[in-house]
mmCIF file of N, CA and C in Angstrom:
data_model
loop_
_atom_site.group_PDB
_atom_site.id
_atom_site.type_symbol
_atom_site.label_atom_id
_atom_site.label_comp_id
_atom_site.label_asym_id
_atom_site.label_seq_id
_atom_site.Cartn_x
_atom_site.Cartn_y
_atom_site.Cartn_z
ATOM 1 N N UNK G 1 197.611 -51.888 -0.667
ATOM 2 C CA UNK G 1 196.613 -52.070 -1.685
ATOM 3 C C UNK G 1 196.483 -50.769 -2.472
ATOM 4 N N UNK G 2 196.301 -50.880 -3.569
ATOM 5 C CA UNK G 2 196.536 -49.487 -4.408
ATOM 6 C C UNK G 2 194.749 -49.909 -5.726
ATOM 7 N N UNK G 3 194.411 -48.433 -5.902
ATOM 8 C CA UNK G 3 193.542 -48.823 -6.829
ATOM 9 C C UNK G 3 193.593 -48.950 -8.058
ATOM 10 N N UNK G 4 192.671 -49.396 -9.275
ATOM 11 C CA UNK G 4 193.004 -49.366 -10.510
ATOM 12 C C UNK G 4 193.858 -48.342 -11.085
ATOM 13 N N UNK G 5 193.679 -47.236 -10.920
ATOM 14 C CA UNK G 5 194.724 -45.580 -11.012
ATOM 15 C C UNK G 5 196.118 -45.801 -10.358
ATOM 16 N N UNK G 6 196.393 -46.817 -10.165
ATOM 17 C CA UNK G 6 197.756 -47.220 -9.251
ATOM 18 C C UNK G 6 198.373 -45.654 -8.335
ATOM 19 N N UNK G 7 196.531 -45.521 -7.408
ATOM 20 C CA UNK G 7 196.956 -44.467 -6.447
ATOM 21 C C UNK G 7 196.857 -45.244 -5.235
ATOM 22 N N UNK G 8 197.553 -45.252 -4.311
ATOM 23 C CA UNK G 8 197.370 -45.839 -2.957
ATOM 24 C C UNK G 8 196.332 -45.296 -2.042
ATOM 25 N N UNK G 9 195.605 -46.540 -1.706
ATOM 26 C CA UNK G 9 194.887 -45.880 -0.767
ATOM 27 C C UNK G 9 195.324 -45.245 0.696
ATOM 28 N N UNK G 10 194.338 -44.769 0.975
ATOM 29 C CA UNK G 10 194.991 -44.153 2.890
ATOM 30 C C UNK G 10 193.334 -43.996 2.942
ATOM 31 N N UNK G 11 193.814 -43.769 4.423
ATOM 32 C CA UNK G 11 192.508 -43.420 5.554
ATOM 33 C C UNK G 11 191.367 -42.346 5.265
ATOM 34 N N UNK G 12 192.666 -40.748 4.717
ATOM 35 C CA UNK G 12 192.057 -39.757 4.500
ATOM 36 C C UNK G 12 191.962 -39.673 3.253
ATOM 37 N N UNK G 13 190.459 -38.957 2.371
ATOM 38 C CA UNK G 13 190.653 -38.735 1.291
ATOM 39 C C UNK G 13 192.015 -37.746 0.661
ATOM 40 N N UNK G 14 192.653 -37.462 -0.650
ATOM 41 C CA UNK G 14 193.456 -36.907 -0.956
ATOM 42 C C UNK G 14 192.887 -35.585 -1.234
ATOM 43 N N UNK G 15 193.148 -34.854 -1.556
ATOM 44 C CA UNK G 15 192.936 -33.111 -1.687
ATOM 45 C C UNK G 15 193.012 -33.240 -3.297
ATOM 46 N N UNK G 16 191.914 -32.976 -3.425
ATOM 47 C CA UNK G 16 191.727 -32.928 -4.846
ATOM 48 C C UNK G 16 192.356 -31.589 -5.687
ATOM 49 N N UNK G 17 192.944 -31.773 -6.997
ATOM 50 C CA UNK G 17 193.638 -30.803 -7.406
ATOM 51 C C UNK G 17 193.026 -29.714 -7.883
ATOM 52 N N UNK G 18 193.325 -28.527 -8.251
ATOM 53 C CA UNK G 18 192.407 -27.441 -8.213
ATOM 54 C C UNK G 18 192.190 -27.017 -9.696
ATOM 55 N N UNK G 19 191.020 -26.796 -9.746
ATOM 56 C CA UNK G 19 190.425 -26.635 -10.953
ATOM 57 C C UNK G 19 190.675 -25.141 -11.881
ATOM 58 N N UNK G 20 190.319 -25.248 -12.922
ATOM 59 C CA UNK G 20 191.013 -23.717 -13.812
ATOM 60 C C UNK G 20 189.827 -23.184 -13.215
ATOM 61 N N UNK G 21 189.745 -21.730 -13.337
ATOM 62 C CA UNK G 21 188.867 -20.718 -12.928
ATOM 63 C C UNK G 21 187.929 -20.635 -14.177
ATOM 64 N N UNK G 22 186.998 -20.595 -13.623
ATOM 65 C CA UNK G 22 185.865 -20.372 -14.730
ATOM 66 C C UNK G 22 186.315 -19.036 -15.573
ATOM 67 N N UNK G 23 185.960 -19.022 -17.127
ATOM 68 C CA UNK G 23 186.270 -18.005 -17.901
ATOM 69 C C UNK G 23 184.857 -17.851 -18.986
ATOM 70 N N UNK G 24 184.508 -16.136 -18.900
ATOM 71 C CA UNK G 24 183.740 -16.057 -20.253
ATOM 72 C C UNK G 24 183.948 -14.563 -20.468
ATOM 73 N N UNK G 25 183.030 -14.844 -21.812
ATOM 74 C CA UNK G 25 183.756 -12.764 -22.424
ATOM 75 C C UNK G 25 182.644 -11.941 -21.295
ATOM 76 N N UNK G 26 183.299 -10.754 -21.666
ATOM 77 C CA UNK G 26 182.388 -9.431 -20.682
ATOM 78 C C UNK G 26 181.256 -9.030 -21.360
ATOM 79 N N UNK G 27 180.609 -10.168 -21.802
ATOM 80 C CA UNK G 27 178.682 -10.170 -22.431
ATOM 81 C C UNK G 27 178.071 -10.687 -21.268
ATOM 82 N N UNK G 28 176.733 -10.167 -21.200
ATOM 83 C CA UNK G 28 175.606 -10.432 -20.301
ATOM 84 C C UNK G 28 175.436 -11.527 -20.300
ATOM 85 N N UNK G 29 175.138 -12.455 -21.546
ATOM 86 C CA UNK G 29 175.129 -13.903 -21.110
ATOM 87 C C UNK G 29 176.605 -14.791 -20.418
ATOM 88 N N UNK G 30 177.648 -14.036 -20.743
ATOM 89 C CA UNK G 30 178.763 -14.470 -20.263
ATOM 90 C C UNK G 30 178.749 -14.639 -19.265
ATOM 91 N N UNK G 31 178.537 -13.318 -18.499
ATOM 92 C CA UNK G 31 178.661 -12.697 -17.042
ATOM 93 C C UNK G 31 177.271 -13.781 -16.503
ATOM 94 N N UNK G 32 176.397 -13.687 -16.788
ATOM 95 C CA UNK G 32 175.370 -14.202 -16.690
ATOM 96 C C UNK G 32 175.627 -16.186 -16.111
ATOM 97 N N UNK G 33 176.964 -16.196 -16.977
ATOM 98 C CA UNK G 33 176.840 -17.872 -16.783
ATOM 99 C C UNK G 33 177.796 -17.845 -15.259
ATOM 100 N N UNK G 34 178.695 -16.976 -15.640
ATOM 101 C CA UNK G 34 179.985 -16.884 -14.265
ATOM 102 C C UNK G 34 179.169 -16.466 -13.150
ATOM 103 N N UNK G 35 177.967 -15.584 -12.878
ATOM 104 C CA UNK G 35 177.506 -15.519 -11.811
ATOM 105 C C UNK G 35 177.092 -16.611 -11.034
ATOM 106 N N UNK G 36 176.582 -17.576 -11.570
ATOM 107 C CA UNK G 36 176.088 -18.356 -11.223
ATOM 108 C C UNK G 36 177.284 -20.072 -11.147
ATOM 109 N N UNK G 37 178.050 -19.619 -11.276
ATOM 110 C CA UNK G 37 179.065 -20.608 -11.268
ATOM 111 C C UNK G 37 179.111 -21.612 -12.149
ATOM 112 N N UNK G 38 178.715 -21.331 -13.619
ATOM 113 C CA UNK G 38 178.319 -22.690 -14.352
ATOM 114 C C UNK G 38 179.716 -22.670 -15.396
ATOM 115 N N UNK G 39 179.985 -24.091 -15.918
ATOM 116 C CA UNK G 39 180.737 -23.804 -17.363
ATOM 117 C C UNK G 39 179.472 -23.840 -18.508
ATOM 118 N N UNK G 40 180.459 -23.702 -19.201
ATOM 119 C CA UNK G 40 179.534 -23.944 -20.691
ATOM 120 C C UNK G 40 178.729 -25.277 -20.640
ATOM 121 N N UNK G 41 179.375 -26.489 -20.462
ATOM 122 C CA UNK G 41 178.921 -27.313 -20.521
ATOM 123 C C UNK G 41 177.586 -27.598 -19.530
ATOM 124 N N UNK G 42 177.725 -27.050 -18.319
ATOM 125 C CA UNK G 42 176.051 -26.962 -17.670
ATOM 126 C C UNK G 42 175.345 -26.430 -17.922
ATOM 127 N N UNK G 43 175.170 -25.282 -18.942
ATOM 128 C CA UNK G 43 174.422 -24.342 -19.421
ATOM 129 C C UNK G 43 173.960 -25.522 -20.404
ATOM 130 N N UNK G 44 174.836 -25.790 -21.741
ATOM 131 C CA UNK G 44 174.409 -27.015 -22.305
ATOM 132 C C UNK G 44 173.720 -28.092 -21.958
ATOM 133 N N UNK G 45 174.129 -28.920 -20.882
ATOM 134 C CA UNK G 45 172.869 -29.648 -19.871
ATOM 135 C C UNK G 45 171.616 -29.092 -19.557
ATOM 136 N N UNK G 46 171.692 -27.903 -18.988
ATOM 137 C CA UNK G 46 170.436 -27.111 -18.532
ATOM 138 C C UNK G 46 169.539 -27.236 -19.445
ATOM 139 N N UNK G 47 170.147 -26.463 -20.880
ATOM 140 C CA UNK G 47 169.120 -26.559 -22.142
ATOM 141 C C UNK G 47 168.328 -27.358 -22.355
ATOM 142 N N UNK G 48 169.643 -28.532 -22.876
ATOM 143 C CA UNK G 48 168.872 -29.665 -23.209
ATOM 144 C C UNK G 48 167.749 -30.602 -22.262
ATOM 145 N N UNK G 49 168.164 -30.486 -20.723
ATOM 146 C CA UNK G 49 166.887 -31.116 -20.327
ATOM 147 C C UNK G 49 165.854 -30.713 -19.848
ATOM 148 N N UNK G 50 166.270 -28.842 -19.835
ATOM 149 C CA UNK G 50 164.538 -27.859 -20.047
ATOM 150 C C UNK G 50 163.930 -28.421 -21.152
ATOM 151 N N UNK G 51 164.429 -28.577 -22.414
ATOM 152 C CA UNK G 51 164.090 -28.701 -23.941
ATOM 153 C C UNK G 51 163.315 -30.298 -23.807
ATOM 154 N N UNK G 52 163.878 -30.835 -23.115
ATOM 155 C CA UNK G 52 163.317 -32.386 -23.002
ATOM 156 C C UNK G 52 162.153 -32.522 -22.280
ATOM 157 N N UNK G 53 162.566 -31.750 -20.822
ATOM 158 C CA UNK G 53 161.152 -31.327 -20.270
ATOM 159 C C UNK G 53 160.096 -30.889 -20.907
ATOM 160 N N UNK G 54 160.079 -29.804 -21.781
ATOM 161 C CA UNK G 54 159.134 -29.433 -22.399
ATOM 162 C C UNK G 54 158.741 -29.437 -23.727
ATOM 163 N N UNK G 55 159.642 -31.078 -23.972
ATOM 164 C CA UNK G 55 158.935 -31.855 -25.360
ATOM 165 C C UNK G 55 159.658 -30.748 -26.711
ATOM 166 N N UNK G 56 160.658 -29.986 -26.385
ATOM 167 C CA UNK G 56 160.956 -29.559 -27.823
ATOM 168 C C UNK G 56 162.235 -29.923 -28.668
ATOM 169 N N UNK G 57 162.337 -29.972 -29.870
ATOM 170 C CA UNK G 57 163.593 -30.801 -30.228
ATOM 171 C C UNK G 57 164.447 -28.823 -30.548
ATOM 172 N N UNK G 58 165.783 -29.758 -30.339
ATOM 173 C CA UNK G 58 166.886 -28.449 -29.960
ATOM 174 C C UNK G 58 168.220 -29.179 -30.608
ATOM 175 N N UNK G 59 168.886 -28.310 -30.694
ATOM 176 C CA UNK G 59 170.550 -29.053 -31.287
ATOM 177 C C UNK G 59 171.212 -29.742 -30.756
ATOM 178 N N UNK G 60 172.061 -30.678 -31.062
ATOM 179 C CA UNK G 60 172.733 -32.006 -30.322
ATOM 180 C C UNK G 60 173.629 -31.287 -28.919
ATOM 181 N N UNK G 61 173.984 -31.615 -28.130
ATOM 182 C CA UNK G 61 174.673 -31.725 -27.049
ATOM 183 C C UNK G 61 176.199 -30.934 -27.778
ATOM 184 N N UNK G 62 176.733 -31.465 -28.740
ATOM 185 C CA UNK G 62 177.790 -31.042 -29.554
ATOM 186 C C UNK G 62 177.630 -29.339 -29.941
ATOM 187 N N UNK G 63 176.751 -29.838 -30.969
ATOM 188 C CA UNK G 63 176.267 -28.267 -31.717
ATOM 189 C C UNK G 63 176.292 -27.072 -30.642
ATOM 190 N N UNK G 64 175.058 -27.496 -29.237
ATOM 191 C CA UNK G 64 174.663 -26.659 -28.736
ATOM 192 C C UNK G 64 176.164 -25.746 -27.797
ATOM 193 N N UNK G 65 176.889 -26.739 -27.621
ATOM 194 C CA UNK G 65 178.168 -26.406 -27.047
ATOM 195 C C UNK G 65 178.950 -25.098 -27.896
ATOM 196 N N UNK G 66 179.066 -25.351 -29.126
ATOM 197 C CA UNK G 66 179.348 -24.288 -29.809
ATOM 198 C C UNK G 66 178.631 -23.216 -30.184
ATOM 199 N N UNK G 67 176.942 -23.732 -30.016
ATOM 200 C CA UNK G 67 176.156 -22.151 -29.525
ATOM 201 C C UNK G 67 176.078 -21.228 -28.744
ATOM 202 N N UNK G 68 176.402 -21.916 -27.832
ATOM 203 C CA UNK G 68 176.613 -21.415 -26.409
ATOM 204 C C UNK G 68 177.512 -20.180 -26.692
ATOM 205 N N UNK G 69 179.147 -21.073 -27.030
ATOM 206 C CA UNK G 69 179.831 -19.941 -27.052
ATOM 207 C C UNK G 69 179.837 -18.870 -28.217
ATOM 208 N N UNK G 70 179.079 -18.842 -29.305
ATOM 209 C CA UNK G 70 179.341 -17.721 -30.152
ATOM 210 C C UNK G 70 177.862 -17.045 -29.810
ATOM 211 N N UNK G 71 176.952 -17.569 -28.941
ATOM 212 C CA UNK G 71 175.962 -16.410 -28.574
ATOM 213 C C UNK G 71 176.767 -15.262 -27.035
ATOM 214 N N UNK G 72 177.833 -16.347 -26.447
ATOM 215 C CA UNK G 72 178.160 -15.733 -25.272
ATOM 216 C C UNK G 72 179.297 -14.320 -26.162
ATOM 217 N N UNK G 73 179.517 -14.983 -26.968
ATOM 218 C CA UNK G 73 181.059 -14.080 -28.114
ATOM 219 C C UNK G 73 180.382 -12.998 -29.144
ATOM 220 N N UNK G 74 178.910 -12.995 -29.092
ATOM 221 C CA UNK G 74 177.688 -12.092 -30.117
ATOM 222 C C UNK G 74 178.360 -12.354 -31.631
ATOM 223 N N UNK G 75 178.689 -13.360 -31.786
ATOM 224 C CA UNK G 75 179.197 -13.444 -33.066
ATOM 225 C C UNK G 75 177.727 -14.015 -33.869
ATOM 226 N N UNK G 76 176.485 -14.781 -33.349
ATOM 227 C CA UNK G 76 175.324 -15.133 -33.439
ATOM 228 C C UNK G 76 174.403 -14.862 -32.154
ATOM 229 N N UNK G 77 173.437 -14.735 -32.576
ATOM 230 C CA UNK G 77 172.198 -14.431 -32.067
ATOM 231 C C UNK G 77 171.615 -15.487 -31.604
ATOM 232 N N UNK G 78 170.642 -15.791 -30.465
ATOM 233 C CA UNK G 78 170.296 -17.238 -30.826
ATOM 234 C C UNK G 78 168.684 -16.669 -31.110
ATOM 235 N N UNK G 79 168.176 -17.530 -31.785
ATOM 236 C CA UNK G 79 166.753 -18.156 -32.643
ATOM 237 C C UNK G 79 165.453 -17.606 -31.147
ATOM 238 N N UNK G 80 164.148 -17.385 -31.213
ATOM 239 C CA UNK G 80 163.287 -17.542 -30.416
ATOM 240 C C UNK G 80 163.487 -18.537 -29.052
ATOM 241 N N UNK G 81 163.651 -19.673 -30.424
ATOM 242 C CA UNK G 81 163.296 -20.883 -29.317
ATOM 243 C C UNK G 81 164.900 -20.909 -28.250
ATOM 244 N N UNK G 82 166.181 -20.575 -29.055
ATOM 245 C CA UNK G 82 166.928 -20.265 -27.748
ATOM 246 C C UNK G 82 166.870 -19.384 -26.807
ATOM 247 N N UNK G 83 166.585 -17.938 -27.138
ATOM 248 C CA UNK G 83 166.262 -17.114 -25.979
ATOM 249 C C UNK G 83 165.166 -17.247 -25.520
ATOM 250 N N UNK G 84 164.117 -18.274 -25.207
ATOM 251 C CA UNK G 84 163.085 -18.357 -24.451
ATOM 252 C C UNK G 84 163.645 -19.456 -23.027
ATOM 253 N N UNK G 85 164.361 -20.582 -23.789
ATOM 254 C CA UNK G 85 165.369 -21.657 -22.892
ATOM 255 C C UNK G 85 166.113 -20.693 -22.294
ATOM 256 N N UNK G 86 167.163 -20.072 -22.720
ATOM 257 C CA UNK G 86 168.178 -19.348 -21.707
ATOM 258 C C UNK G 86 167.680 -18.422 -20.630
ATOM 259 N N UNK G 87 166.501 -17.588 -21.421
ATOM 260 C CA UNK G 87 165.628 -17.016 -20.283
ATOM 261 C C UNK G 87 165.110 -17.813 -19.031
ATOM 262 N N UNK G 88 164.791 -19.034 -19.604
ATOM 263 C CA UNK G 88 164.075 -19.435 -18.349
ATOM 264 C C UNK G 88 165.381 -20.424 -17.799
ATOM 265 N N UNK G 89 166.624 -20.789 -18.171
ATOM 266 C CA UNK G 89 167.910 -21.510 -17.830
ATOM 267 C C UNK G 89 168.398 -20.411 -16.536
ATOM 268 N N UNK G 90 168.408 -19.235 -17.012
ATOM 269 C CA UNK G 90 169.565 -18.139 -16.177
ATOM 270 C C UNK G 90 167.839 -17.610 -15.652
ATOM 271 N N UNK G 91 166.897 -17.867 -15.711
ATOM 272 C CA UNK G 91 165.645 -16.750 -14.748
ATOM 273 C C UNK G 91 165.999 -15.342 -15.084
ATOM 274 N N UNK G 92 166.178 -14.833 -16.756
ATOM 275 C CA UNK G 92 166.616 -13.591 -16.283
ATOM 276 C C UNK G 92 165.727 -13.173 -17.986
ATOM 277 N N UNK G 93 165.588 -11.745 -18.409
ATOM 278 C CA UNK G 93 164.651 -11.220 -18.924
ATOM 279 C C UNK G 93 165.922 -11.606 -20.447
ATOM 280 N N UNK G 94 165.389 -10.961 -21.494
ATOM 281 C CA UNK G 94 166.135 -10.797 -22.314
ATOM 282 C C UNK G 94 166.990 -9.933 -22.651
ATOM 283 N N UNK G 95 166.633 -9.005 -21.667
ATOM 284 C CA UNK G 95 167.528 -7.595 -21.997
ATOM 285 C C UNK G 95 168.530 -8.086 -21.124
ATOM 286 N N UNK G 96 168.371 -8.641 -19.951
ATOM 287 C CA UNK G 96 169.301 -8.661 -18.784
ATOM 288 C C UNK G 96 170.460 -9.792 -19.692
ATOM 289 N N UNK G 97 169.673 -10.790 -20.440
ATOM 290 C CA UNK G 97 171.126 -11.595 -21.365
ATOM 291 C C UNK G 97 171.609 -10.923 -22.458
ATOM 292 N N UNK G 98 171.408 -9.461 -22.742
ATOM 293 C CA UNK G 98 171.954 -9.179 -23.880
ATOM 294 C C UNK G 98 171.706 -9.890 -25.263
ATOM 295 N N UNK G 99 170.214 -9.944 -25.307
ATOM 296 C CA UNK G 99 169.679 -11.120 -26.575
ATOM 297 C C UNK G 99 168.681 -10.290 -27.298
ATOM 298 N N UNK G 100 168.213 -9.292 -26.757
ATOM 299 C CA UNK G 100 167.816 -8.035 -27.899
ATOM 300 C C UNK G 100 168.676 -7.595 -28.681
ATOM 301 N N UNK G 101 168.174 -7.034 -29.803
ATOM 302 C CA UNK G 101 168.936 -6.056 -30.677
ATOM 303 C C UNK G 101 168.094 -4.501 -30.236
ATOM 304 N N UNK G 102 169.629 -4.104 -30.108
ATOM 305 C CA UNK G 102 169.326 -2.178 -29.752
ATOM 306 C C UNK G 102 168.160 -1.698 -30.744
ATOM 307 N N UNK G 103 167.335 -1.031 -30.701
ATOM 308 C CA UNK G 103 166.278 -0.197 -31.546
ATOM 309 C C UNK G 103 167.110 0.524 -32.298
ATOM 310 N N UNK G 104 166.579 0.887 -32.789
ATOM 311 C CA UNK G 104 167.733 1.995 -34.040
ATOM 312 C C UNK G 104 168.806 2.154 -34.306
ATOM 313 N N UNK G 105 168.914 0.905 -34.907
ATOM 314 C CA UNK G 105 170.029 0.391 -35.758
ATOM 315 C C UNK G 105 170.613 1.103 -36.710
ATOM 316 N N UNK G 106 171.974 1.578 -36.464
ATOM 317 C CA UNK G 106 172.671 2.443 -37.923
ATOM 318 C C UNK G 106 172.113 1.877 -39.199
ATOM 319 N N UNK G 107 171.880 2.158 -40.528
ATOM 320 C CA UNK G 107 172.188 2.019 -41.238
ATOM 321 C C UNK G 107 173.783 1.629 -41.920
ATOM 322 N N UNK G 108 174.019 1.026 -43.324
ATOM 323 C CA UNK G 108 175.164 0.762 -43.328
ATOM 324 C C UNK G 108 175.888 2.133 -43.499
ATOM 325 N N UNK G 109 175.128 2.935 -44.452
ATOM 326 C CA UNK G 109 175.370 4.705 -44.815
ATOM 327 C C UNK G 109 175.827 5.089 -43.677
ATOM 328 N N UNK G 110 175.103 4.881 -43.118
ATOM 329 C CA UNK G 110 175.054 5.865 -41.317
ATOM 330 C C UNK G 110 176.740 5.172 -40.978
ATOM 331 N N UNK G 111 176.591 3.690 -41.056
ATOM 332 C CA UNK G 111 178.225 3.079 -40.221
ATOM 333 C C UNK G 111 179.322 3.745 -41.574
ATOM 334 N N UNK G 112 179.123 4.070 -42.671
ATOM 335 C CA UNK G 112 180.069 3.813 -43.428
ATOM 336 C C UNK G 112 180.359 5.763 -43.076
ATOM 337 N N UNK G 113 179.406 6.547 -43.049
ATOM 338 C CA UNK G 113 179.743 8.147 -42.958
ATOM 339 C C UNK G 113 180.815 8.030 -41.721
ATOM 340 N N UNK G 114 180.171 7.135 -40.416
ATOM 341 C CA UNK G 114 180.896 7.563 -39.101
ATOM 342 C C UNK G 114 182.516 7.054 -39.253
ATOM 343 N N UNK G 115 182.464 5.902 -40.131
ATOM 344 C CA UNK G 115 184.190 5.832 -40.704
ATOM 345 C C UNK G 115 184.421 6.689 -40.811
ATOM 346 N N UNK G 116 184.535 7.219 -42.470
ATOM 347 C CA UNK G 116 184.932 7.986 -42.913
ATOM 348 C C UNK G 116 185.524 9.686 -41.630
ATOM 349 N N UNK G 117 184.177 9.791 -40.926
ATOM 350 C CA UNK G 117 184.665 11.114 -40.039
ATOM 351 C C UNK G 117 185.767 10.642 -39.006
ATOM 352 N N UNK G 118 185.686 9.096 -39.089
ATOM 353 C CA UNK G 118 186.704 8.406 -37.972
ATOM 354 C C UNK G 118 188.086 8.961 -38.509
ATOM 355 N N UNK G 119 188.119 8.581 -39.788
ATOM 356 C CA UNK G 119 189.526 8.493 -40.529
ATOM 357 C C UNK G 119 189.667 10.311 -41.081
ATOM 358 N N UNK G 120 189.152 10.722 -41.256
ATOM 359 C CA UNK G 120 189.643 12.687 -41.044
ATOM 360 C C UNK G 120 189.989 12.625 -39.983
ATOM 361 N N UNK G 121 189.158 12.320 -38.869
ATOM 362 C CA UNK G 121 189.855 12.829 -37.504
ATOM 363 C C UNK G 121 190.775 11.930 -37.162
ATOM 364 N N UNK G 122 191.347 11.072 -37.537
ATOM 365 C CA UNK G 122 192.857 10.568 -37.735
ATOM 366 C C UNK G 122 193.878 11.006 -38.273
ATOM 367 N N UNK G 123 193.676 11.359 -39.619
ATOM 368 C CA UNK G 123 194.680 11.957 -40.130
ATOM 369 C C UNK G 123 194.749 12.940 -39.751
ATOM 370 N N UNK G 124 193.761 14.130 -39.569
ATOM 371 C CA UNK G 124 194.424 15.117 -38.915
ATOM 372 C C UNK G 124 195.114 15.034 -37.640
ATOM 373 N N UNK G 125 194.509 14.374 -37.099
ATOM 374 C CA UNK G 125 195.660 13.930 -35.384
ATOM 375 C C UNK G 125 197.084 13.480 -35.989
ATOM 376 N N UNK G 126 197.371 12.888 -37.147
ATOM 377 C CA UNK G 126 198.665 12.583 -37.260
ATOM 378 C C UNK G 126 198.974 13.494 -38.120
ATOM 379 N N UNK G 127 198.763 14.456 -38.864
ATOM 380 C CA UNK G 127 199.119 15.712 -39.161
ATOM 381 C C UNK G 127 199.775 16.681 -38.240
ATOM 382 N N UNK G 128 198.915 16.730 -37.418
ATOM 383 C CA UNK G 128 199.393 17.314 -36.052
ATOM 384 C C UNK G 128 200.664 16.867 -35.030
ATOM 385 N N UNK G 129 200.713 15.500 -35.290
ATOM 386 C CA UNK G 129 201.724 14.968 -34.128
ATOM 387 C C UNK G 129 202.879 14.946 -35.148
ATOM 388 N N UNK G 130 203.066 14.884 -36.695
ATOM 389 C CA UNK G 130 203.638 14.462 -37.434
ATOM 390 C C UNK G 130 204.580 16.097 -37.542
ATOM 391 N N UNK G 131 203.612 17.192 -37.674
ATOM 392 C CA UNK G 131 204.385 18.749 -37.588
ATOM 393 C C UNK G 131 205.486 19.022 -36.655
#
């Protein structure tokens, strides 16, 4: 007798095949999800049925999937109402998810001078290696 999957049955269950290793970037919320053994997609569950629990409307199941990962990638920030969910999803502060912004923030002047001294002290290093 074999089942719909035209796998045969037996006595003992089969050894189920082994799963990819969980992966996220080296961000606090990343690290944050791998500690705890979750994929993306349970973090996404989590949200949404804290968010349901506590009566608030939040982004589709879809959307939130791709929030997930560009808050885990800091390519976006998430909103109040996400870092209050993830806080209370992972039990962990906001600093501990890396969902603050640092206090004293360069200016663009400030980022555009520290180029510039980037690129002197380049060329002169290849001045030097170039002699």
């Amino acid at each position: 007798m074999t089942s719909t999957l035209n796998v045969p049955l037996a006595d003992a269950a089969p050894v189920q095949p082994l799963r990819s290793p969980l992966r996220a970037p080296n961000t606090p919320l990343g690290q944050a999800r791998l500690a705890r053994g979750w994929s993306q997609h349970k973090v996404v569950r989590a949200l949404l049925l804290l968010a349901d629990h506590w009566g608030w409307d939040i982004a589709s199941e879809a959307s939130l999937k791709v929030l997930v990962s560009r808050w885990e990638n800091r390519t976006h920030q998430p909103g109040p109402t996400y870092q209050v969910l993830l806080c209370a999803v992972f039990r962990s502060t906001p600093d501990q998810l890396g969902l603050t912004r640092p206090t004293g923030t360069a200016t663009l002047a400030d980022r555009v001078g520290d180029l510039e001294c980037l690129v002197d002290r380049l060329l002169t290093r290849l001045g030097e290696v170039a002699a």
